Amino acid sequence: MIIQNKKLEAISPIDANKMVAEHGYLAIENSGATPEEFAKWNLDFGYHIKPDIWCTDKEHSEYFWRVTNERVDGENKGLFADDVLEWHSNLVPHPDAQEVVGLYAKTLTYPTETWVCSSIPYMQTLSETTRKYYRGLTTRLWHSGGYPLNQPWRPNWNQKYSDAVIEGIQKNRQKSKADTINPEFKKHRGVINEHFLVPDHPLEVEGLFFQPYDIVDFPGILNSEELYYEIFNELVQDKYIYKHKWKPGDILLMDQFTTIHRRPKVRKDKTRTLLRSACWYKHRKHFRYVL
């Protein structure tokens, strides 16, 4: 879903919740919104994680991380820096699980993109028999050995960032859990290893929770890895992918239940800075599925 040439203040956060959920993403172009205006509007859109870590964008808002290849503290580059990020979702089993990720283009010095793959239209092409089958499947992040199964996108945190930075991220996750605005979230949050392949979406749309998790073995599945890649190859096609070509001031909101996203390789020698927010849907129909 794309909205062009409309003031951000004229876009209802309630309507925006519905658009993000129903399409998997919402791109807002040429709204003229400043980072401060986006931050204020975003507070009405969702319940937010407060990014109290080294790469917080203190110039504009306490609700933004800096996703940048510039050094933000004299030592470390911003969140994700210039890592290659393959297909993934940010609804991960941590206390700071993120139902919606928002990005605002602050500084761009070369053409750059973010790609979003939505499983919602893909689900609509499936037979009811197949959809019913998928509703009965679960996915798992950690196997019995304690290692993530299928996540090629993960940055090399231990190599890229200092111990103090990693410790700060962990503390912020725990603080985010303690500071949750709505008490309903505290009842439903925690580290969860297994999830339904078709999640119980807070706005009751139907898609696949298909970040790089492995599908759990299930009666009738002879090879769960084979099924995973069968779905992946069907899903990651141009007809289901939106490729956002960034312009300064653009806003991109991405549902983390039903989409995966990636960015093509970024340059190390030219500045690319996006401001990143993370939240839970505020205008939701239920609280049943919140990590």
Coordinates of C-alpha atoms in Angstrom, one line a residue:
M1 CA 0.0 0.0 0.0
I2 CA 1.4 3.4 -1.0
I3 CA 0.2 6.9 0.0
Q4 CA 1.7 9.8 -2.0
N5 CA 1.5 13.5 -1.6
K6 CA -0.6 13.6 1.5
K7 CA 0.3 15.3 4.8
L8 CA 1.1 12.8 7.5
E9 CA -1.3 14.6 9.9
A10 CA -4.1 13.9 7.5
I11 CA -3.5 10.1 7.7
S12 CA -5.4 8.6 10.5
P13 CA -3.2 6.3 12.7
I14 CA -6.2 4.0 13.1
D15 CA -6.6 3.7 9.3
A16 CA -2.8 3.3 9.0
N17 CA -3.0 0.3 11.4
K18 CA -5.5 -1.4 9.1
M19 CA -3.6 -0.6 6.0
V20 CA -0.3 -2.0 7.4
A21 CA -2.1 -5.2 8.6
E22 CA -4.2 -5.8 5.5
H23 CA -1.3 -5.2 3.0
G24 CA 1.7 -6.1 5.1
Y25 CA 3.3 -2.7 4.6
L26 CA 2.5 1.0 4.1
A27 CA 4.8 3.4 2.3
I28 CA 4.2 7.1 2.8
E29 CA 5.9 9.3 0.2
N30 CA 6.1 13.1 -0.1
S31 CA 4.2 13.8 3.1
G32 CA 6.6 16.6 4.1
A33 CA 6.8 15.1 7.6
T34 CA 9.9 15.9 9.7
P35 CA 11.4 13.2 12.0
E36 CA 9.7 14.9 14.9
E37 CA 6.3 14.9 13.2
F38 CA 6.7 11.2 12.3
A39 CA 7.7 10.4 16.0
K40 CA 4.6 12.2 17.3
W41 CA 2.3 10.6 14.8
N42 CA 3.8 7.2 15.5
L43 CA 2.9 7.4 19.1
D44 CA -0.7 7.3 18.1
F45 CA 0.0 4.4 15.7
G46 CA 1.5 2.0 18.2
Y47 CA 2.8 1.1 21.7
H48 CA 6.5 1.7 21.4
I49 CA 9.8 0.2 22.4
K50 CA 12.1 2.8 23.9
P51 CA 15.5 2.5 22.2
D52 CA 17.8 3.3 25.1
I53 CA 21.0 2.1 23.4
W54 CA 24.1 3.5 21.9
C55 CA 22.6 4.3 18.5
T56 CA 19.5 6.1 19.7
D57 CA 19.0 9.2 17.5
K58 CA 19.0 11.8 20.3
E59 CA 18.8 14.7 17.9
H60 CA 15.3 13.9 16.9
S61 CA 13.5 11.5 19.2
E62 CA 14.0 9.0 21.9
Y63 CA 11.8 6.6 19.9
F64 CA 14.3 6.2 17.0
W65 CA 17.3 4.0 16.5
R66 CA 19.8 5.1 13.8
V67 CA 20.2 2.5 11.1
T68 CA 23.4 3.9 9.6
N69 CA 26.9 3.1 8.4
E70 CA 28.2 6.2 10.2
R71 CA 29.8 6.0 13.6
V72 CA 27.3 7.3 16.1
D73 CA 29.4 7.2 19.3
G74 CA 32.9 7.6 18.0
E75 CA 33.5 3.9 18.0
N76 CA 30.5 1.8 16.7
K77 CA 28.4 2.2 13.6
G78 CA 24.7 2.4 13.9
L79 CA 22.2 -0.4 14.1
F80 CA 22.9 -3.0 11.4
A81 CA 25.6 -0.7 10.0
D82 CA 26.5 -1.9 6.5
D83 CA 25.7 -5.6 7.1
V84 CA 24.0 -7.6 4.4
L85 CA 20.5 -8.3 5.6
E86 CA 18.7 -11.2 3.9
W87 CA 15.0 -12.0 4.2
H88 CA 13.9 -11.8 7.8
S89 CA 11.2 -10.6 10.2
N90 CA 11.8 -8.7 13.5
L91 CA 9.0 -10.5 15.4
V92 CA 11.7 -12.5 17.2
P93 CA 11.4 -14.3 20.6
H94 CA 12.9 -11.5 22.8
P95 CA 11.2 -9.2 25.3
D96 CA 11.4 -6.4 22.6
A97 CA 9.5 -8.3 20.0
Q98 CA 8.3 -6.0 17.3
E99 CA 4.9 -6.3 15.5
V100 CA 5.5 -3.2 13.3
V101 CA 8.9 -1.7 12.2
G102 CA 8.9 1.9 11.0
L103 CA 11.6 3.5 8.9
Y104 CA 12.1 7.2 8.1
A105 CA 14.7 8.2 5.5
K106 CA 16.9 10.8 7.1
T107 CA 20.1 11.0 5.0
L108 CA 20.7 9.4 1.6
T109 CA 23.7 10.0 -0.6
Y110 CA 23.1 7.3 -3.2
P111 CA 20.2 5.2 -4.6
T112 CA 19.1 2.6 -2.1
E113 CA 16.2 0.3 -1.5
T114 CA 14.3 -1.9 1.1
W115 CA 12.3 -4.9 -0.1
V116 CA 9.2 -6.2 1.6
C117 CA 7.7 -9.6 0.7
S118 CA 4.1 -10.0 1.8
S119 CA 2.6 -13.4 2.4
I120 CA -1.0 -12.1 2.4
P121 CA -1.6 -12.1 -1.4
Y122 CA 0.2 -15.5 -1.5
M123 CA -2.2 -17.0 1.0
Q124 CA -5.1 -15.8 -1.1
T125 CA -3.8 -17.9 -4.1
L126 CA -3.9 -21.1 -2.0
S127 CA -6.8 -23.6 -1.9
E128 CA -8.8 -23.8 1.3
T129 CA -7.4 -27.3 1.8
T130 CA -3.8 -26.0 1.7
R131 CA -4.6 -23.0 3.9
K132 CA -6.2 -25.3 6.5
Y133 CA -3.1 -27.5 6.4
Y134 CA -0.8 -24.5 7.0
R135 CA -3.0 -23.4 9.9
G136 CA -2.0 -26.6 11.7
L137 CA 1.7 -26.1 11.3
T138 CA 4.2 -24.5 13.7
T139 CA 7.7 -23.0 13.3
R140 CA 10.6 -23.2 15.6
L141 CA 13.6 -21.0 16.1
W142 CA 15.9 -23.0 18.5
H143 CA 16.5 -26.7 18.2
S144 CA 17.6 -28.9 21.1
G145 CA 21.2 -28.0 20.8
G146 CA 20.4 -24.4 21.5
Y147 CA 21.3 -22.9 18.1
P148 CA 19.1 -20.9 15.7
L149 CA 18.2 -23.2 12.8
N150 CA 17.8 -21.2 9.6
Q151 CA 18.8 -17.6 9.9
P152 CA 21.4 -16.5 7.3
W153 CA 20.5 -12.8 7.8
R154 CA 21.9 -12.4 11.3
P155 CA 24.7 -9.8 11.6
N156 CA 28.0 -10.7 13.2
W157 CA 27.2 -8.8 16.4
N158 CA 30.2 -10.1 18.4
Q159 CA 32.6 -9.2 15.7
K160 CA 31.1 -5.8 14.8
Y161 CA 30.2 -4.4 18.2
S162 CA 31.9 -4.1 21.5
D163 CA 30.9 -6.1 24.6
A164 CA 29.5 -2.9 26.1
V165 CA 27.2 -2.4 23.1
I166 CA 25.9 -5.9 23.2
E167 CA 25.3 -5.7 27.0
G168 CA 23.4 -2.5 26.4
I169 CA 21.1 -4.1 23.9
Q170 CA 20.3 -6.9 26.3
K171 CA 19.6 -4.5 29.1
N172 CA 17.3 -2.4 26.8
R173 CA 15.3 -5.6 25.9
Q174 CA 14.7 -6.3 29.6
K175 CA 13.8 -2.6 30.3
S176 CA 11.4 -2.6 27.3
K177 CA 9.6 -5.6 28.9
A178 CA 9.4 -3.8 32.2
D179 CA 8.2 -0.5 30.7
T180 CA 5.5 -1.9 28.5
I181 CA 2.8 0.8 28.3
N182 CA -0.3 -1.4 28.2
P183 CA -0.5 -4.0 31.1
E184 CA -2.2 -6.5 28.7
F185 CA 1.2 -7.0 27.0
K186 CA 2.9 -8.1 30.2
K187 CA 0.5 -11.1 30.4
H188 CA 1.4 -12.3 26.9
R189 CA 5.1 -11.5 26.5
G190 CA 8.1 -13.7 26.9
V191 CA 10.6 -15.8 25.0
I192 CA 8.6 -18.2 22.8
N193 CA 10.4 -20.8 20.7
E194 CA 7.4 -22.1 18.6
H195 CA 4.8 -20.1 16.7
F196 CA 1.9 -21.0 14.5
L197 CA 2.9 -20.8 10.8
V198 CA -0.4 -18.8 10.3
P199 CA -0.3 -16.5 13.4
D200 CA -3.1 -15.2 15.4
H201 CA -2.8 -11.7 14.0
P202 CA -3.9 -8.8 16.3
L203 CA -6.0 -7.3 13.5
E204 CA -7.2 -10.7 12.3
V205 CA -5.6 -10.8 8.9
E206 CA -4.3 -14.1 7.5
G207 CA -0.8 -14.6 6.3
L208 CA 2.4 -16.6 7.2
F209 CA 4.8 -16.0 10.0
F210 CA 7.6 -16.8 7.7
Q211 CA 10.9 -15.4 8.8
P212 CA 13.8 -17.9 8.6
Y213 CA 12.4 -20.4 11.1
D214 CA 12.2 -24.1 10.5
I215 CA 8.8 -25.8 10.2
V216 CA 8.4 -28.3 13.0
D217 CA 8.0 -32.0 11.9
F218 CA 4.3 -32.8 11.7
P219 CA 2.2 -35.8 10.8
G220 CA 2.1 -36.0 7.1
I221 CA 5.3 -34.0 6.5
L222 CA 8.1 -36.3 5.3
N223 CA 10.7 -33.5 5.2
S224 CA 10.0 -30.2 7.0
E225 CA 13.0 -28.6 5.5
E226 CA 11.8 -29.5 2.0
L227 CA 8.4 -27.9 2.8
Y228 CA 10.1 -24.8 4.1
Y229 CA 12.0 -24.2 0.9
E230 CA 9.0 -25.1 -1.2
I231 CA 7.0 -22.3 0.5
F232 CA 10.0 -19.9 0.4
N233 CA 10.5 -20.3 -3.3
E234 CA 6.8 -19.8 -4.0
L235 CA 6.7 -16.8 -1.8
V236 CA 9.8 -14.8 -2.6
Q237 CA 8.8 -13.8 -6.2
D238 CA 8.5 -10.3 -7.7
K239 CA 4.7 -10.5 -7.7
Y240 CA 4.7 -10.6 -3.8
I241 CA 7.6 -8.2 -3.3
Y242 CA 7.4 -4.4 -2.9
K243 CA 10.8 -2.7 -3.6
H244 CA 10.8 0.7 -2.0
K245 CA 13.3 3.2 -3.6
W246 CA 14.1 5.6 -0.8
K247 CA 13.8 9.3 -1.0
P248 CA 14.6 11.7 1.9
G249 CA 11.6 12.0 4.2
D250 CA 9.9 8.7 3.0
I251 CA 8.2 6.5 5.7
L252 CA 7.9 2.7 5.5
L253 CA 5.8 0.7 8.0
M254 CA 6.2 -3.1 7.9
D255 CA 4.0 -5.7 9.6
Q256 CA 6.3 -8.4 11.2
F257 CA 3.7 -11.1 11.4
T258 CA 3.0 -11.6 7.7
T259 CA 6.0 -10.2 5.9
I260 CA 9.7 -10.6 5.6
H261 CA 12.1 -7.9 4.4
R262 CA 15.6 -7.4 3.2
R263 CA 17.9 -4.8 1.9
P264 CA 20.2 -5.1 -1.1
K265 CA 23.9 -4.6 -0.4
V266 CA 24.6 -1.1 1.0
R267 CA 27.7 0.9 0.3
K268 CA 30.4 1.4 2.9
D269 CA 31.7 4.6 1.5
K270 CA 28.5 6.7 1.3
T271 CA 26.1 7.7 4.0
R272 CA 22.8 5.9 4.4
T273 CA 20.9 6.8 7.6
L274 CA 17.4 5.6 8.3
L275 CA 15.5 6.3 11.6
R276 CA 13.9 3.2 12.9
S277 CA 11.0 2.7 15.3
A278 CA 9.5 -0.5 16.6
C279 CA 6.1 -1.0 18.2
W280 CA 3.0 -3.1 18.8
Y281 CA -0.3 -2.3 17.1
K282 CA -2.3 0.1 19.2
H283 CA -5.6 -0.1 17.4
R284 CA -5.9 -3.9 17.6
K285 CA -8.8 -6.4 18.0
H286 CA -7.2 -8.6 20.7
F287 CA -4.1 -9.1 22.7
R288 CA -3.8 -12.9 22.4
Y289 CA -0.6 -13.0 20.3
V290 CA 2.0 -10.8 21.7
L291 CA 5.5 -12.0 22.5

